[in-house]
mmCIF file of C-alpha atoms and ligand atoms in Angstrom:
data_model
loop_
_atom_site.group_PDB
_atom_site.id
_atom_site.type_symbol
_atom_site.label_atom_id
_atom_site.label_comp_id
_atom_site.label_asym_id
_atom_site.label_seq_id
_atom_site.Cartn_x
_atom_site.Cartn_y
_atom_site.Cartn_z
ATOM 1 C CA MET O 914 116.708 130.875 112.456
ATOM 2 C CA ARG O 915 116.382 128.154 114.843
ATOM 3 C CA CYS O 916 112.925 128.133 116.363
ATOM 4 C CA TYR O 917 111.818 126.222 119.554
ATOM 5 C CA ASP O 918 108.187 125.657 120.131
ATOM 6 C CA LEU O 919 107.184 125.394 123.963
ATOM 7 C CA ALA O 920 104.522 123.803 125.844
ATOM 8 C CA LEU O 921 103.825 125.397 129.319
ATOM 9 C CA ILE O 922 102.474 123.248 131.891
ATOM 10 C CA GLY O 923 101.199 125.593 134.718
ATOM 11 C CA PHE O 924 100.602 129.194 133.706
ATOM 12 C CA GLY O 925 101.176 130.977 137.012
ATOM 13 C CA GLY O 926 103.820 133.734 138.004
ATOM 14 C CA VAL O 927 106.777 132.084 136.749
ATOM 15 C CA ALA O 928 105.359 130.913 133.207
ATOM 16 C CA ARG O 929 103.763 134.133 132.627
ATOM 17 C CA ALA O 930 106.888 135.832 133.089
ATOM 18 C CA LEU O 931 108.555 133.952 130.687
ATOM 19 C CA ALA O 932 105.625 134.460 128.214
ATOM 20 C CA GLU O 933 106.006 138.314 128.781
ATOM 21 C CA LEU O 934 109.607 138.008 128.265
ATOM 22 C CA ILE O 935 108.862 136.346 124.826
ATOM 23 C CA ARG O 936 106.120 138.962 123.923
ATOM 24 C CA ASP O 937 108.252 141.861 124.930
ATOM 25 C CA ASP O 938 111.782 141.071 124.117
ATOM 26 C CA SER O 939 111.893 138.557 121.389
ATOM 27 C CA ALA O 940 113.727 140.732 118.759
ATOM 28 C CA ARG O 941 116.798 141.280 121.121
ATOM 29 C CA LEU O 942 116.507 137.876 122.417
ATOM 30 C CA GLU O 943 116.812 136.337 118.678
ATOM 31 C CA ALA O 944 119.572 138.750 117.780
ATOM 32 C CA THR O 945 121.563 137.834 121.013
ATOM 33 C CA LEU O 946 120.927 134.087 121.184
ATOM 34 C CA GLY O 947 120.375 133.230 117.525
ATOM 35 C CA PHE O 948 117.015 131.361 118.059
ATOM 36 C CA SER O 949 113.446 132.318 118.371
ATOM 37 C CA LEU O 950 110.797 130.921 120.938
ATOM 38 C CA ARG O 951 107.060 130.172 120.163
ATOM 39 C CA VAL O 952 104.475 128.858 122.585
ATOM 40 C CA VAL O 953 102.377 126.253 121.026
ATOM 41 C CA ALA O 954 100.293 124.981 124.211
ATOM 42 C CA ILE O 955 99.318 126.150 127.487
ATOM 43 C CA THR O 956 97.759 124.141 130.366
ATOM 44 C CA ASP O 957 96.703 125.437 133.654
ATOM 45 C CA LEU O 958 94.108 124.415 136.500
ATOM 46 C CA ASN O 959 92.639 127.728 136.255
ATOM 47 C CA LEU O 960 92.540 128.319 132.484
ATOM 48 C CA GLY O 961 92.186 124.838 131.142
ATOM 49 C CA SER O 962 94.312 123.686 127.709
ATOM 50 C CA LEU O 963 95.090 125.367 124.832
ATOM 51 C CA LEU O 964 96.877 123.833 121.738
ATOM 52 C CA GLN O 965 97.681 125.930 118.743
ATOM 53 C CA PRO O 966 100.475 124.582 116.571
ATOM 54 C CA GLU O 967 100.927 127.954 114.676
ATOM 55 C CA GLY O 968 101.804 129.535 117.766
ATOM 56 C CA ILE O 969 99.513 131.088 120.647
ATOM 57 C CA ASP O 970 99.017 135.010 120.646
ATOM 58 C CA LEU O 971 100.742 135.708 123.921
ATOM 59 C CA ALA O 972 99.418 139.188 124.291
ATOM 60 C CA GLU O 973 95.828 137.787 124.060
ATOM 61 C CA VAL O 974 96.105 135.081 126.735
ATOM 62 C CA LEU O 975 98.330 137.571 129.041
ATOM 63 C CA ALA O 976 95.361 139.918 128.650
ATOM 64 C CA MET O 977 92.651 137.395 129.700
ATOM 65 C CA PRO O 978 90.560 138.528 132.638
ATOM 66 C CA ARG O 979 90.532 137.008 136.144
ATOM 67 C CA GLY O 980 88.119 134.077 135.793
ATOM 68 C CA ALA O 981 88.225 133.492 132.202
ATOM 69 C CA ASN O 982 89.427 130.255 130.658
ATOM 70 C CA PHE O 983 90.465 128.617 127.264
ATOM 71 C CA SER O 984 87.076 127.193 126.459
ATOM 72 C CA GLY O 985 85.610 128.992 123.384
ATOM 73 C CA MET O 986 89.144 129.780 121.867
ATOM 74 C CA PRO O 987 90.334 127.673 118.831
ATOM 75 C CA GLY O 988 92.279 124.633 120.432
ATOM 76 C CA GLY O 989 90.782 125.649 123.657
ATOM 77 C CA ASP O 990 89.297 123.251 126.425
ATOM 78 C CA ARG O 991 88.229 124.122 129.934
ATOM 79 C CA ASP O 992 90.033 121.188 131.299
ATOM 80 C CA ALA O 993 93.656 121.302 132.130
ATOM 81 C CA ASP O 994 94.439 117.843 130.021
ATOM 82 C CA ASN O 995 98.222 118.028 130.787
ATOM 83 C CA GLU O 996 98.968 114.522 129.707
ATOM 84 C CA ARG O 997 97.342 114.929 126.314
ATOM 85 C CA VAL O 998 98.680 118.414 125.917
ATOM 86 C CA ILE O 999 102.421 117.025 126.973
ATOM 87 C CA ARG O 1000 102.122 114.062 124.370
ATOM 88 C CA GLU O 1001 99.996 115.523 121.533
ATOM 89 C CA SER O 1002 101.555 119.043 121.230
ATOM 90 C CA ALA O 1003 104.431 119.548 118.466
ATOM 91 C CA ALA O 1004 106.155 121.224 121.085
ATOM 92 C CA ASP O 1005 110.319 120.659 121.252
ATOM 93 C CA ILE O 1006 110.396 121.809 124.948
ATOM 94 C CA VAL O 1007 108.018 121.386 127.930
ATOM 95 C CA VAL O 1008 108.189 123.980 130.615
ATOM 96 C CA GLU O 1009 107.076 122.454 133.843
ATOM 97 C CA ALA O 1010 105.919 125.303 136.290
ATOM 98 C CA THR O 1011 103.218 123.771 138.446
ATOM 99 C CA PHE O 1012 102.919 123.817 142.025
ATOM 100 C CA THR O 1013 105.914 122.122 143.765
ATOM 101 C CA ASN O 1014 104.678 119.069 145.868
ATOM 102 C CA PRO O 1015 107.483 118.325 148.371
ATOM 103 C CA ALA O 1016 106.181 114.895 149.446
ATOM 104 C CA THR O 1017 105.544 113.099 146.174
ATOM 105 C CA GLY O 1018 106.722 115.381 143.427
ATOM 106 C CA GLU O 1019 103.342 114.924 141.662
ATOM 107 C CA PRO O 1020 101.809 115.612 139.197
ATOM 108 C CA ALA O 1021 105.111 117.234 138.166
ATOM 109 C CA LEU O 1022 106.917 114.085 138.328
ATOM 110 C CA SER O 1023 104.366 112.486 135.779
ATOM 111 C CA HIS O 1024 104.394 115.589 133.508
ATOM 112 C CA VAL O 1025 108.231 115.073 133.041
ATOM 113 C CA ARG O 1026 108.311 111.652 132.537
ATOM 114 C CA SER O 1027 105.626 111.806 129.987
ATOM 115 C CA ALA O 1028 107.419 114.601 128.144
ATOM 116 C CA LEU O 1029 110.807 112.857 128.120
ATOM 117 C CA GLN O 1030 109.006 109.730 126.847
ATOM 118 C CA SER O 1031 107.353 111.364 123.984
ATOM 119 C CA GLY O 1032 110.622 113.131 122.872
ATOM 120 C CA LYS O 1033 110.585 116.528 124.222
ATOM 121 C CA HIS O 1034 113.122 118.315 126.168
ATOM 122 C CA VAL O 1035 111.963 119.420 129.729
ATOM 123 C CA VAL O 1036 112.858 122.795 131.381
ATOM 124 C CA THR O 1037 111.569 123.073 135.165
ATOM 125 C CA THR O 1038 111.617 125.289 138.105
ATOM 126 C CA ASN O 1039 109.776 122.809 140.125
ATOM 127 C CA LYS O 1040 111.976 121.189 142.925
ATOM 128 C CA GLY O 1041 109.832 118.287 143.430
ATOM 129 C CA PRO O 1042 110.891 115.942 140.744
ATOM 130 C CA VAL O 1043 114.490 117.030 140.705
ATOM 131 C CA ALA O 1044 114.880 116.430 144.700
ATOM 132 C CA LEU O 1045 112.891 113.186 144.540
ATOM 133 C CA ALA O 1046 113.655 111.538 141.337
ATOM 134 C CA GLY O 1047 116.607 113.585 139.681
ATOM 135 C CA ALA O 1048 118.812 110.647 138.805
ATOM 136 C CA GLU O 1049 115.894 108.649 137.413
ATOM 137 C CA LEU O 1050 114.854 111.615 135.135
ATOM 138 C CA ALA O 1051 118.071 112.403 133.707
ATOM 139 C CA GLU O 1052 118.638 108.844 132.820
ATOM 140 C CA LEU O 1053 115.252 108.943 131.113
ATOM 141 C CA ALA O 1054 116.149 112.036 129.319
ATOM 142 C CA GLY O 1055 119.626 110.100 128.158
ATOM 143 C CA VAL O 1056 117.509 106.958 126.960
ATOM 144 C CA HIS O 1057 115.222 109.441 124.785
ATOM 145 C CA GLY O 1058 118.052 111.687 123.751
ATOM 146 C CA ARG O 1059 116.577 114.628 125.349
ATOM 147 C CA ARG O 1060 117.833 116.925 127.922
ATOM 148 C CA PHE O 1061 116.299 117.373 131.684
ATOM 149 C CA GLU O 1062 117.240 120.957 132.749
ATOM 150 C CA PHE O 1063 116.437 122.677 136.083
ATOM 151 C CA GLU O 1064 118.623 125.514 137.081
ATOM 152 C CA GLY O 1065 115.739 127.406 138.717
ATOM 153 C CA ALA O 1066 115.104 124.839 141.310
ATOM 154 C CA VAL O 1067 117.781 126.333 143.491
ATOM 155 C CA MET O 1068 118.272 130.034 143.880
ATOM 156 C CA SER O 1069 115.841 130.833 140.884
ATOM 157 C CA GLY O 1070 117.671 132.428 138.301
ATOM 158 C CA THR O 1071 120.863 132.789 139.817
ATOM 159 C CA PRO O 1072 123.381 130.404 138.213
ATOM 160 C CA VAL O 1073 124.278 128.012 140.963
ATOM 161 C CA ILE O 1074 123.849 124.374 139.656
ATOM 162 C CA ARG O 1075 125.330 124.496 136.379
ATOM 163 C CA PHE O 1076 128.109 126.830 137.853
ATOM 164 C CA ALA O 1077 129.254 124.224 140.251
ATOM 165 C CA GLN O 1078 128.981 121.274 137.797
ATOM 166 C CA THR O 1079 131.020 123.336 135.024
ATOM 167 C CA GLN O 1080 133.173 125.896 136.793
ATOM 168 C CA LEU O 1081 134.090 124.049 139.866
ATOM 169 C CA ALA O 1082 134.515 120.795 138.067
ATOM 170 C CA GLY O 1083 138.188 120.105 139.071
ATOM 171 C CA THR O 1084 137.850 121.066 142.437
ATOM 172 C CA ARG O 1085 136.603 118.865 145.815
ATOM 173 C CA ILE O 1086 133.744 120.346 147.297
ATOM 174 C CA ALA O 1087 133.955 119.635 151.191
ATOM 175 C CA SER O 1088 130.710 121.499 151.958
ATOM 176 C CA VAL O 1089 127.814 123.712 150.523
ATOM 177 C CA THR O 1090 126.170 125.812 152.876
ATOM 178 C CA GLY O 1091 123.673 128.606 151.994
ATOM 179 C CA ILE O 1092 120.607 130.927 152.421
ATOM 180 C CA LEU O 1093 118.222 129.086 150.001
ATOM 181 C CA ASN O 1094 114.659 130.209 150.640
ATOM 182 C CA GLY O 1095 113.929 133.901 149.620
ATOM 183 C CA THR O 1096 110.756 133.814 151.359
ATOM 184 C CA SER O 1097 111.994 132.930 154.867
ATOM 185 C CA ASN O 1098 114.932 135.194 154.374
ATOM 186 C CA TYR O 1099 112.607 138.051 153.375
ATOM 187 C CA ILE O 1100 110.363 137.278 156.489
ATOM 188 C CA LEU O 1101 113.205 137.051 159.040
ATOM 189 C CA GLY O 1102 114.171 140.576 157.800
ATOM 190 C CA ARG O 1103 110.480 141.864 158.150
ATOM 191 C CA LEU O 1104 109.839 140.370 161.554
ATOM 192 C CA GLY O 1105 113.071 142.628 162.448
ATOM 193 C CA ASP O 1106 111.226 145.417 161.183
ATOM 194 C CA GLY O 1107 108.355 144.711 163.496
ATOM 195 C CA LEU O 1108 105.896 142.920 161.209
ATOM 196 C CA ALA O 1109 103.650 139.890 162.371
ATOM 197 C CA LEU O 1110 104.566 136.628 160.767
ATOM 198 C CA GLN O 1111 101.114 136.908 158.763
ATOM 199 C CA GLU O 1112 101.824 140.242 157.801
ATOM 200 C CA ALA O 1113 105.222 139.254 156.474
ATOM 201 C CA ILE O 1114 104.092 136.133 154.835
ATOM 202 C CA GLY O 1115 101.499 138.361 152.980
ATOM 203 C CA GLU O 1116 104.291 140.386 151.663
ATOM 204 C CA ALA O 1117 106.211 137.372 150.369
ATOM 205 C CA GLN O 1118 103.205 136.068 148.590
ATOM 206 C CA ALA O 1119 102.349 139.409 147.064
ATOM 207 C CA LEU O 1120 105.963 139.716 145.729
ATOM 208 C CA GLY O 1121 105.579 136.290 144.149
ATOM 209 C CA TYR O 1122 108.460 134.715 146.359
ATOM 210 C CA ALA O 1123 106.244 132.142 148.423
ATOM 211 C CA GLU O 1124 105.190 128.797 147.554
ATOM 212 C CA ALA O 1125 101.656 128.155 146.922
ATOM 213 C CA ASP O 1126 101.601 126.631 150.351
ATOM 214 C CA PRO O 1127 103.974 128.948 152.370
ATOM 215 C CA THR O 1128 104.461 126.560 155.039
ATOM 216 C CA ALA O 1129 106.926 124.785 152.780
ATOM 217 C CA ASP O 1130 109.122 128.039 153.034
ATOM 218 C CA ILE O 1131 108.680 128.811 156.723
ATOM 219 C CA GLY O 1132 108.884 125.180 157.784
ATOM 220 C CA GLY O 1133 111.936 124.285 155.822
ATOM 221 C CA SER O 1134 110.777 121.946 153.554
ATOM 222 C CA ASP O 1135 111.568 123.754 150.540
ATOM 223 C CA VAL O 1136 115.171 124.265 151.495
ATOM 224 C CA ARG O 1137 115.111 120.500 152.342
ATOM 225 C CA LEU O 1138 114.441 119.860 148.684
ATOM 226 C CA LYS O 1139 117.314 122.482 147.563
ATOM 227 C CA VAL O 1140 119.597 120.816 149.987
ATOM 228 C CA ALA O 1141 119.018 117.244 148.500
ATOM 229 C CA ILE O 1142 119.512 118.626 144.984
ATOM 230 C CA LEU O 1143 122.750 120.554 146.069
ATOM 231 C CA ALA O 1144 123.877 116.963 147.279
ATOM 232 C CA GLU O 1145 123.058 115.066 144.403
ATOM 233 C CA GLN O 1146 124.025 117.570 141.579
ATOM 234 C CA VAL O 1147 126.877 119.068 143.208
ATOM 235 C CA MET O 1148 128.435 116.497 145.626
ATOM 236 C CA GLY O 1149 127.253 113.279 143.894
ATOM 237 C CA VAL O 1150 125.481 111.896 146.789
ATOM 238 C CA ARG O 1151 121.734 110.891 146.661
ATOM 239 C CA ILE O 1152 120.107 111.872 150.382
ATOM 240 C CA PRO O 1153 116.367 110.885 150.833
ATOM 241 C CA VAL O 1154 114.663 114.144 151.754
ATOM 242 C CA GLU O 1155 113.090 112.740 154.614
ATOM 243 C CA GLN O 1156 116.816 111.589 155.992
ATOM 244 C CA ILE O 1157 117.449 115.315 156.256
ATOM 245 C CA PRO O 1158 116.861 116.893 159.695
ATOM 246 C CA THR O 1159 114.760 119.871 159.206
ATOM 247 C CA THR O 1160 113.695 122.911 161.479
ATOM 248 C CA GLY O 1161 112.162 126.037 159.927
ATOM 249 C CA ILE O 1162 111.667 129.626 161.202
ATOM 250 C CA THR O 1163 108.079 129.310 162.609
ATOM 251 C CA GLU O 1164 109.491 129.435 166.133
ATOM 252 C CA ILE O 1165 111.680 132.632 165.685
ATOM 253 C CA THR O 1166 109.889 135.644 167.015
ATOM 254 C CA GLY O 1167 110.373 139.262 165.895
ATOM 255 C CA ALA O 1168 111.796 140.053 169.499
ATOM 256 C CA GLU O 1169 114.461 137.169 168.969
ATOM 257 C CA VAL O 1170 115.465 138.760 165.900
ATOM 258 C CA THR O 1171 115.595 142.183 167.247
ATOM 259 C CA ALA O 1172 117.606 141.045 170.142
ATOM 260 C CA ALA O 1173 119.997 138.926 168.135
ATOM 261 C CA ALA O 1174 120.614 142.182 165.960
ATOM 262 C CA ALA O 1175 121.228 144.044 169.294
ATOM 263 C CA GLU O 1176 124.321 141.597 169.904
ATOM 264 C CA GLY O 1177 125.340 141.718 166.139
ATOM 265 C CA LYS O 1178 123.709 138.557 164.925
ATOM 266 C CA ARG O 1179 121.297 138.046 162.146
ATOM 267 C CA TRP O 1180 119.127 134.676 162.125
ATOM 268 C CA LYS O 1181 119.409 133.036 158.871
ATOM 269 C CA LEU O 1182 117.699 129.511 157.726
ATOM 270 C CA LEU O 1183 120.645 127.672 156.469
ATOM 271 C CA GLY O 1184 120.695 124.517 154.100
ATOM 272 C CA THR O 1185 124.052 122.782 154.604
ATOM 273 C CA VAL O 1186 125.665 119.610 152.779
ATOM 274 C CA GLU O 1187 128.824 118.574 154.290
ATOM 275 C CA ARG O 1188 131.425 115.726 153.559
ATOM 276 C CA HIS O 1189 133.236 114.427 156.468
ATOM 277 C CA GLU O 1190 136.843 113.049 156.480
ATOM 278 C CA ASP O 1191 135.597 109.656 156.894
ATOM 279 C CA GLY O 1192 133.744 110.151 153.656
ATOM 280 C CA THR O 1193 130.142 110.196 154.907
ATOM 281 C CA VAL O 1194 128.032 112.999 153.970
ATOM 282 C CA GLU O 1195 125.391 114.934 156.319
ATOM 283 C CA ALA O 1196 122.777 117.393 155.311
ATOM 284 C CA ARG O 1197 120.718 119.434 157.642
ATOM 285 C CA VAL O 1198 118.297 122.738 157.479
ATOM 286 C CA ALA O 1199 118.290 124.785 160.443
ATOM 287 C CA PRO O 1200 118.004 128.427 161.477
ATOM 288 C CA VAL O 1201 121.172 130.053 162.805
ATOM 289 C CA ALA O 1202 122.143 133.371 164.316
ATOM 290 C CA LEU O 1203 125.239 134.194 162.611
ATOM 291 C CA GLY O 1204 127.780 136.694 163.734
ATOM 292 C CA GLU O 1205 128.075 139.832 161.620
ATOM 293 C CA GLU O 1206 131.370 138.594 160.337
ATOM 294 C CA HIS O 1207 129.922 135.586 158.562
ATOM 295 C CA PRO O 1208 129.875 136.034 154.858
ATOM 296 C CA LEU O 1209 126.144 135.008 154.866
ATOM 297 C CA ALA O 1210 125.081 137.449 157.583
ATOM 298 C CA GLY O 1211 124.514 140.484 155.334
ATOM 299 C CA VAL O 1212 122.344 138.655 152.854
ATOM 300 C CA SER O 1213 119.129 140.252 153.193
ATOM 301 C CA GLY O 1214 115.560 140.304 151.535
ATOM 302 C CA ALA O 1215 114.682 137.501 149.014
ATOM 303 C CA THR O 1216 118.558 137.418 148.039
ATOM 304 C CA ASN O 1217 120.110 133.930 148.291
ATOM 305 C CA ALA O 1218 123.621 132.878 148.669
ATOM 306 C CA VAL O 1219 125.679 129.696 148.719
ATOM 307 C CA THR O 1220 129.174 129.125 149.627
ATOM 308 C CA PHE O 1221 131.067 126.308 148.251
ATOM 309 C CA ASP O 1222 134.322 125.098 150.415
ATOM 310 C CA THR O 1223 136.616 123.637 147.908
ATOM 311 C CA ASP O 1224 140.236 122.433 148.109
ATOM 312 C CA LEU O 1225 141.746 124.333 145.527
ATOM 313 C CA LEU O 1226 139.810 127.719 145.681
ATOM 314 C CA GLY O 1227 139.000 127.859 149.334
ATOM 315 C CA GLN O 1228 135.390 129.518 149.776
ATOM 316 C CA VAL O 1229 133.608 130.515 146.611
ATOM 317 C CA THR O 1230 130.285 132.357 147.406
ATOM 318 C CA VAL O 1231 127.422 132.780 144.566
ATOM 319 C CA SER O 1232 124.929 135.551 145.457
ATOM 320 C CA GLY O 1233 121.863 136.560 143.801
ATOM 321 C CA PRO O 1234 117.980 136.475 143.611
ATOM 322 C CA GLY O 1235 116.652 133.476 145.120
ATOM 323 C CA ALA O 1236 113.108 133.911 144.197
ATOM 324 C CA GLY O 1237 110.718 136.082 142.058
ATOM 325 C CA ARG O 1238 108.614 135.715 139.059
ATOM 326 C CA VAL O 1239 110.900 137.284 136.363
ATOM 327 C CA GLU O 1240 114.101 136.116 138.079
ATOM 328 C CA THR O 1241 112.628 132.490 137.998
ATOM 329 C CA ALA O 1242 111.555 132.757 134.311
ATOM 330 C CA TYR O 1243 115.249 133.704 133.490
ATOM 331 C CA ALA O 1244 116.222 130.346 134.878
ATOM 332 C CA LEU O 1245 113.695 128.849 132.174
ATOM 333 C CA LEU O 1246 115.548 130.815 129.432
ATOM 334 C CA SER O 1247 118.894 129.809 130.677
ATOM 335 C CA ASP O 1248 117.609 126.153 130.691
ATOM 336 C CA ILE O 1249 116.479 126.650 127.043
ATOM 337 C CA ILE O 1250 119.961 128.365 126.204
ATOM 338 C CA ALA O 1251 121.716 125.307 127.410
ATOM 339 C CA ILE O 1252 119.551 123.021 125.286
ATOM 340 C CA ASP O 1253 120.405 125.161 122.190
ATOM 341 C CA ARG O 1254 124.029 125.096 123.144
ATOM 342 C CA ALA O 1255 124.087 121.533 123.248
ATOM 343 C CA GLY O 1256 122.697 121.410 119.648
ATOM 344 C CA GLY O 1257 119.194 120.932 120.629
ATOM 345 C CA ARG O 1258 119.827 117.259 121.694
HETATM 346 N N1 NAD N 1971 108.247 132.074 142.255
HETATM 347 C C1 NAD N 1971 109.280 131.802 142.686
HETATM 348 O O1 NAD N 1971 110.122 132.612 142.987
HETATM 349 C C2 NAD N 1971 110.067 130.391 142.377
HETATM 350 C C3 NAD N 1971 111.220 130.335 142.441
HETATM 351 C C4 NAD N 1971 111.824 129.001 142.101
HETATM 352 C C5 NAD N 1971 110.922 127.943 141.780
HETATM 353 N N2 NAD N 1971 109.683 128.348 141.773
HETATM 354 C C6 NAD N 1971 108.786 127.126 141.459
HETATM 355 O O2 NAD N 1971 108.297 127.413 140.048
HETATM 356 C C7 NAD N 1971 107.011 126.606 140.131
HETATM 357 C C8 NAD N 1971 106.025 127.876 139.728
HETATM 358 O O3 NAD N 1971 105.986 128.979 140.617
HETATM 359 P P1 NAD N 1971 105.040 130.177 140.574
HETATM 360 O O4 NAD N 1971 105.658 131.047 141.230
HETATM 361 O O5 NAD N 1971 104.692 130.154 139.142
HETATM 362 O O6 NAD N 1971 103.871 129.458 141.103
HETATM 363 P P2 NAD N 1971 102.329 129.959 140.798
HETATM 364 O O7 NAD N 1971 101.475 129.426 141.970
HETATM 365 O O8 NAD N 1971 101.941 131.309 140.480
HETATM 366 O O9 NAD N 1971 101.804 129.033 139.494
HETATM 367 C C9 NAD N 1971 101.475 127.707 139.325
HETATM 368 C C10 NAD N 1971 100.738 127.402 138.451
HETATM 369 O O10 NAD N 1971 100.532 126.233 138.185
HETATM 370 C C11 NAD N 1971 99.096 125.920 138.005
HETATM 371 N N3 NAD N 1971 98.873 124.425 138.382
HETATM 372 C C12 NAD N 1971 99.257 123.894 139.667
HETATM 373 N N4 NAD N 1971 98.841 122.244 139.622
HETATM 374 C C13 NAD N 1971 98.703 122.268 138.307
HETATM 375 C C14 NAD N 1971 98.116 121.196 137.325
HETATM 376 N N5 NAD N 1971 98.251 119.991 138.065
HETATM 377 N N6 NAD N 1971 97.877 121.372 136.099
HETATM 378 C C15 NAD N 1971 97.872 122.468 135.596
HETATM 379 N N7 NAD N 1971 98.254 123.579 136.198
HETATM 380 C C16 NAD N 1971 98.771 123.398 137.560
HETATM 381 C C17 NAD N 1971 98.322 126.743 138.981
HETATM 382 O O11 NAD N 1971 96.814 126.840 138.662
HETATM 383 C C18 NAD N 1971 99.273 128.125 138.791
HETATM 384 O O12 NAD N 1971 98.725 129.131 137.894
HETATM 385 C C19 NAD N 1971 106.716 126.089 141.291
HETATM 386 O O13 NAD N 1971 106.988 124.787 141.428
HETATM 387 C C20 NAD N 1971 107.678 126.880 142.352
HETATM 388 O O14 NAD N 1971 108.044 126.108 143.701
HETATM 389 C C21 NAD N 1971 109.265 129.515 142.032
HETATM 390 N N1 HSE N 1972 109.442 129.772 147.533
HETATM 391 C C1 HSE N 1972 110.898 130.061 147.103
HETATM 392 C C2 HSE N 1972 110.845 129.815 145.693
HETATM 393 C C3 HSE N 1972 112.383 129.919 145.397
HETATM 394 O O1 HSE N 1972 112.296 128.296 145.103
HETATM 395 C C4 HSE N 1972 111.711 130.772 147.983
HETATM 396 O O2 HSE N 1972 111.169 131.838 148.569
HETATM 397 O O3 HSE N 1972 112.902 130.632 147.832
#
């Protein structure tokens, strides 16, 4: 049976959920997918580095108490030496799941470059490298005969990027608009339930939806990255993120959410990419009070939805989880499946 060795760069909520899936469900995955997965390296700011070419005991590392680190373990080190681990580990696939940096994409961008340059495939849920350097990284992957996959960068595990690229390939897409941030959608709902903003943010953090810095969620910069990714990956247009006008939900109060509901409206943070008749493409991020009849008005909690306006099919809407540890770990698995189905090349 084919076996893919993984190096996990960043061992937070999403990467741990992937490790738990491998620990708990490998027999079913092997039977249904025809390949097995083994983790041979892990690095994390809090834990350090661990390199075990024969395979890491995931039950052991997942059970490590808070505050413990990899020093003292065979192949372990207190420092998160990401570059060395990426280059020296024998992994087939590097899983990049460190913090998203919406301004520079770093250090994830360097991690992805190093991995591809050292002949490893990359799967990532990190929006920074994809939004800021997607084309460059895809080209680098091509040069090295490897793949760069990032389904989880938009709508976590809900298939939307690959769906648009494959299932909508023969249509012209005039616009893409969606609820693309689970945290802000969850928070808008909780403000309507009477919670204060900080309480609602705390809940979204506890549920694993929020970014390490939740201002990216409520300020709109997370959606802006996703809009840039959809513009490039789905509509074939690169729009620099700083050129996307962006307003978040920070100015919306619970009273406004309640007042809108009384009028049959729902506040939603929408990300939009639109191709005008003259061929120009415009992108924006802004909260909008949608009437109840709008297809996105009923999308609640951390659920996301995106509507593609196409010439041959009319509107096609994809809806599903937009955040969550397990849901996003599934996106990584779907990327690994895509690599396998491409013949591991
Ligand atoms: N959680 C979600 O719902 C979700 C959904 C889609 C995409 N994402 C993206 O996936 C990535 C991971 O998300 P998460 O929820 O697991 O985040 P997290 O904050 O739980 O975990 C990130 C981990 O990366 C580690 N880390 C950060 N910088 C590092 C560095 N330089 N070197 C080594 N380790 C480093 C941190 O210590 C932390 O353990 C983020 O980029 C996030 O934007 C998350
Ligand atoms: N923080 C993001 C994670 C998914 O990218 C959200 O809430 O949508």
